[in-house]
C-alpha cells in the first residue's frame, strides 16, 4: 500500500535512530526539524525553520554606487539571526561597503531611511571580500507582509555583492 491513511505524530528524539532495514526509510523529528534516514545511514533534512533572504547588488559590471538598490516583499513573519555579505565578482580582490536595511508595511510602501532596522550595526566589509555577523542591536522581529529594501551607504571597488540574511520563520 502506497498511502498514508492517517496523519502522523512525530515524537521528538534525543538522538538519531538506528538505520532502517533494507528497502525502508525512517522519518523522525529531532531538534525541531523533520528528517528521513535511509538504509545506508544517509540523513536528509526534510524541514527547517530557517530561510535565507538574499539580495544581490549588481550594476552591470561597473563599480557599485551609493543609494537605494531595491528590495522585495516578504509575505511571512521572520526573525533575522545573522547576515553574510561577500563580493561575488571573481575579479574583485578587495573593497569596502556599508549597507543599510529598511523595512516597512505593505501600506507604507516604499520603506525609507526612517525605517532602518540595523541601528548603528550595519553590514560592513572594510578592505576585504566578505563579512558575517550577528544582529544584536537590530530590529530583528519582522511581521508578515513587510517590504525589505537595501541601501548602499558607501562603497569602493566592488562590482557585485551578495547580502544574505539568515532568518527563522515566525
XYZ file of C-alpha atoms in Angstrom:
170
model
C 0.000 0.000 0.000
C 1.448 3.397 -1.009
C -0.881 5.610 1.038
C -0.777 7.154 4.464
C -4.299 6.825 5.756
C -3.927 8.815 8.965
C -1.965 11.928 9.945
C 1.338 11.212 11.635
C 2.503 12.424 15.031
C 6.281 12.576 15.455
C 7.852 12.233 18.869
C 10.957 14.396 19.326
C 14.037 12.148 19.563
C 17.120 12.924 21.637
C 19.432 11.158 19.149
C 19.290 9.752 15.636
C 17.521 6.379 15.353
C 19.232 3.233 14.110
C 19.385 2.656 10.354
C 16.203 1.202 8.872
C 16.032 -2.259 7.373
C 16.844 -2.629 3.680
C 14.126 -1.120 1.488
C 12.734 1.138 4.247
C 13.108 4.788 5.279
C 12.712 6.136 8.806
C 11.141 9.566 9.265
C 11.702 11.277 12.610
C 11.760 14.600 14.463
C 14.849 15.964 16.195
C 15.776 19.496 17.253
C 12.562 20.962 15.793
C 13.258 19.528 12.336
C 11.931 16.534 10.398
C 14.455 14.101 8.879
C 14.434 10.944 6.810
C 17.035 8.241 7.396
C 17.916 5.893 4.551
C 19.079 2.284 4.852
C 22.746 3.231 4.326
C 22.639 5.818 7.125
C 22.164 8.913 4.941
C 20.222 11.575 6.882
C 18.149 14.043 4.840
C 16.670 17.235 6.306
C 13.023 17.484 5.229
C 12.121 20.687 7.069
C 13.829 23.581 8.739
C 12.578 26.711 10.486
C 15.386 28.695 8.795
C 15.257 30.537 5.489
C 17.640 32.802 3.612
C 16.616 36.201 2.270
C 19.172 37.172 -0.365
C 19.771 40.384 -2.315
C 22.429 40.877 -4.993
C 23.863 44.329 -5.676
C 24.887 44.479 -9.349
C 25.137 47.450 -11.683
C 26.089 45.582 -14.842
C 29.838 45.323 -14.434
C 30.584 48.813 -13.135
C 31.606 49.728 -9.603
C 28.553 49.921 -7.346
C 27.230 53.347 -6.384
C 25.540 54.559 -3.213
C 21.797 54.776 -2.774
C 18.665 52.641 -2.727
C 19.140 49.470 -4.781
C 15.717 47.846 -4.424
C 14.107 45.135 -2.385
C 11.244 42.688 -2.183
C 8.044 41.811 -0.320
C 8.088 39.133 2.401
C 4.626 37.581 2.980
C 5.525 35.700 6.194
C 6.861 36.715 9.598
C 10.515 36.117 10.404
C 13.309 36.869 12.845
C 16.746 37.777 11.478
C 19.535 35.820 13.201
C 22.650 36.765 11.211
C 23.928 38.275 7.990
C 26.555 37.212 5.481
C 27.890 39.547 2.795
C 30.564 38.961 0.161
C 31.875 40.153 -3.168
C 30.691 37.645 -5.764
C 32.568 39.229 -8.669
C 35.544 36.899 -9.280
C 37.692 39.854 -10.395
C 37.238 41.931 -7.214
C 40.052 41.196 -4.796
C 39.158 43.667 -2.059
C 36.847 46.576 -1.372
C 34.623 48.250 1.190
C 30.853 48.566 1.515
C 28.294 49.622 4.133
C 24.662 48.572 3.631
C 21.569 49.786 5.473
C 18.381 47.701 5.549
C 14.921 49.250 5.666
C 11.574 47.509 6.251
C 8.021 48.769 6.282
C 4.462 47.533 5.885
C 2.720 46.997 2.570
C 0.535 50.053 3.276
C 3.574 52.311 3.854
C 5.483 51.227 0.719
C 8.238 52.093 -0.068
C 10.494 51.908 3.009
C 12.711 54.910 3.726
C 15.771 55.613 5.877
C 13.348 56.265 8.767
C 12.501 52.537 8.585
C 16.050 51.290 9.185
C 16.390 48.070 11.198
C 20.185 47.995 11.550
C 20.730 50.765 14.131
C 24.463 51.545 14.063
C 25.478 47.934 13.287
C 25.122 47.952 9.504
C 26.551 45.079 7.437
C 30.052 46.270 6.548
C 33.055 44.992 4.624
C 36.205 47.048 5.300
C 39.088 46.470 2.891
C 38.193 42.825 2.372
C 35.947 40.489 0.415
C 33.453 39.152 2.958
C 31.831 39.610 6.355
C 29.451 37.731 8.614
C 27.843 38.944 11.796
C 25.150 38.747 14.377
C 22.316 41.236 14.611
C 22.322 42.115 18.306
C 21.065 45.714 18.068
C 18.839 45.290 15.013
C 15.028 45.233 14.970
C 15.105 41.531 14.139
C 11.430 40.578 14.549
C 9.562 41.303 11.327
C 5.813 40.735 10.960
C 4.265 39.148 7.885
C 3.520 41.422 4.949
C 6.512 43.760 5.010
C 8.797 45.160 2.335
C 12.554 44.881 2.857
C 14.834 47.296 0.982
C 18.607 47.658 0.722
C 20.555 50.929 0.609
C 24.290 51.256 -0.028
C 25.626 53.973 2.295
C 29.216 53.789 0.996
C 31.189 51.582 -1.392
C 34.612 51.304 -3.065
C 35.851 48.821 -5.699
C 33.005 46.279 -5.538
C 31.049 45.482 -8.700
C 28.823 42.657 -7.438
C 27.948 41.898 -3.809
C 25.594 39.349 -2.256
C 23.914 40.020 1.099
C 22.110 37.094 2.738
C 20.008 37.376 5.887
C 19.602 34.116 7.781
C 16.104 34.137 9.264
C 13.820 31.946 11.301
C 10.186 31.910 10.228
C 7.779 33.006 12.951
